[in-house]
Tab-separated table of C-alpha atoms in Angstrom:
chain	number	residue	atom	x	y	z
A	6	VAL	CA	14.615	19.517	35.900
A	7	LYS	CA	14.757	16.283	33.890
A	8	ALA	CA	15.508	14.192	36.994
A	9	GLU	CA	12.536	15.802	38.705
A	10	SER	CA	10.222	15.004	35.804
A	11	THR	CA	11.183	11.319	35.754
A	12	LYS	CA	10.964	10.611	39.484
A	13	ASP	CA	7.792	8.619	38.936
A	14	LEU	CA	9.447	6.432	36.284
A	15	LEU	CA	12.248	5.538	38.664
A	16	LEU	CA	9.698	3.998	41.027
A	17	ILE	CA	9.236	1.169	38.493
A	18	PHE	CA	12.208	1.459	36.110
A	19	SER	CA	15.960	1.611	36.518
A	20	ASP	CA	17.792	4.636	35.207
A	21	HIS	CA	19.164	4.314	31.655
A	22	ILE	CA	21.745	1.572	31.465
A	23	THR	CA	23.806	-0.178	28.787
A	24	VAL	CA	23.595	-3.982	28.779
A	25	LYS	CA	24.766	-6.850	26.591
A	26	PHE	CA	22.380	-9.660	25.700
A	27	LYS	CA	23.705	-12.938	24.365
A	28	LYS	CA	22.243	-13.910	21.026
A	29	LYS	CA	23.171	-16.994	19.006
A	30	ASN	CA	26.635	-18.544	18.757
A	31	ASP	CA	28.250	-16.367	21.432
A	32	ILE	CA	27.249	-13.161	19.639
A	33	TYR	CA	26.298	-10.312	21.964
A	34	LYS	CA	24.127	-7.295	21.287
A	35	THR	CA	24.688	-4.087	23.268
A	36	VAL	CA	21.580	-2.013	23.941
A	37	VAL	CA	20.648	1.040	26.010
A	38	GLY	CA	17.397	1.149	27.926
A	39	ARG	CA	15.759	0.642	31.305
A	40	TRP	CA	14.883	-2.391	33.388
A	41	CYS	CA	11.275	-2.689	34.468
A	42	THR	CA	11.842	-3.905	38.020
A	43	VAL	CA	8.329	-5.349	38.253
A	44	CYS	CA	8.783	-7.451	35.099
A	45	ARG	CA	12.331	-8.413	36.032
A	46	GLU	CA	11.082	-9.862	39.329
A	47	ASP	CA	8.294	-11.780	37.549
A	48	LYS	CA	9.726	-15.297	37.407
A	49	ASP	CA	6.997	-16.529	35.022
A	50	LEU	CA	7.646	-13.730	32.510
A	51	VAL	CA	11.389	-14.300	32.634
A	52	LYS	CA	10.899	-18.054	32.260
A	53	ARG	CA	8.591	-17.605	29.234
A	54	GLY	CA	10.424	-14.868	27.373
A	55	GLY	CA	13.818	-14.402	28.955
A	56	VAL	CA	15.087	-11.519	31.015
A	57	GLN	CA	15.144	-9.356	27.850
A	58	LYS	CA	11.340	-9.034	28.152
A	59	ALA	CA	11.925	-6.884	31.243
A	60	PHE	CA	14.261	-4.497	29.385
A	61	LEU	CA	12.686	-1.569	27.550
A	62	LYS	CA	14.571	0.437	24.937
A	63	GLY	CA	11.946	3.090	24.279
A	64	SER	CA	11.561	6.682	25.355
A	65	ASN	CA	9.920	8.007	28.511
A	66	SER	CA	6.544	7.996	26.747
A	67	SER	CA	6.992	4.299	25.910
A	68	CYS	CA	7.784	3.664	29.555
A	69	CYS	CA	4.570	5.461	30.528
A	70	GLN	CA	2.621	3.146	28.250
A	71	HIS	CA	4.317	0.179	29.894
A	72	LEU	CA	3.482	1.586	33.340
A	73	GLN	CA	-0.191	1.082	32.519
A	74	LYS	CA	0.410	-2.674	32.836
A	75	HIS	CA	1.556	-2.091	36.415
A	76	TRP	CA	-0.964	0.626	37.271
A	77	GLU	CA	-1.839	-0.534	40.792
A	78	ILE	CA	1.817	-0.958	41.801
A	79	TYR	CA	2.790	2.353	40.179
A	80	GLN	CA	-0.105	4.216	41.804
A	81	LYS	CA	0.767	2.836	45.258
A	82	ARG	CA	4.462	3.632	44.915
A	83	CYS	CA	3.661	7.187	43.799
A	84	LYS	CA	1.348	7.637	46.768
A	85	ASP	CA	3.921	6.226	49.210
A	86	ALA	CA	6.672	8.452	47.767
A	87	LYS	CA	4.341	11.487	47.583
A	88	ILE	CA	5.017	11.838	43.865
A	89	LYS	CA	2.304	12.946	41.476
A	90	VAL	CA	1.054	10.266	39.079
A	91	TYR	CA	1.939	11.174	35.508
A	92	HIS	CA	-1.251	11.509	33.446
A	93	TRP	CA	0.108	9.483	30.492
A	94	ALA	CA	0.613	6.495	32.792
A	95	ILE	CA	-3.076	6.292	33.700
A	96	PRO	CA	-4.747	3.364	31.905
């Protein structure tokens, strides 16, 4: 049931994943979250803020809030995949 309810999220986000980000002086921080594939492919965003800006650590509801930034892409992908748009993702 859970996989069914997050199908729309997986159109924009990766599944949960554990990654290590390098901080200062060869210190790494391990975090769990999801990649926003739209942000990760945005070369300007990555150049300005680093690839970490494309990694979200929040819950599904936080991801829905983030989806609002990519509304047109999300809406099109849902339509193409015949998946219902989640009402919390509507801006």
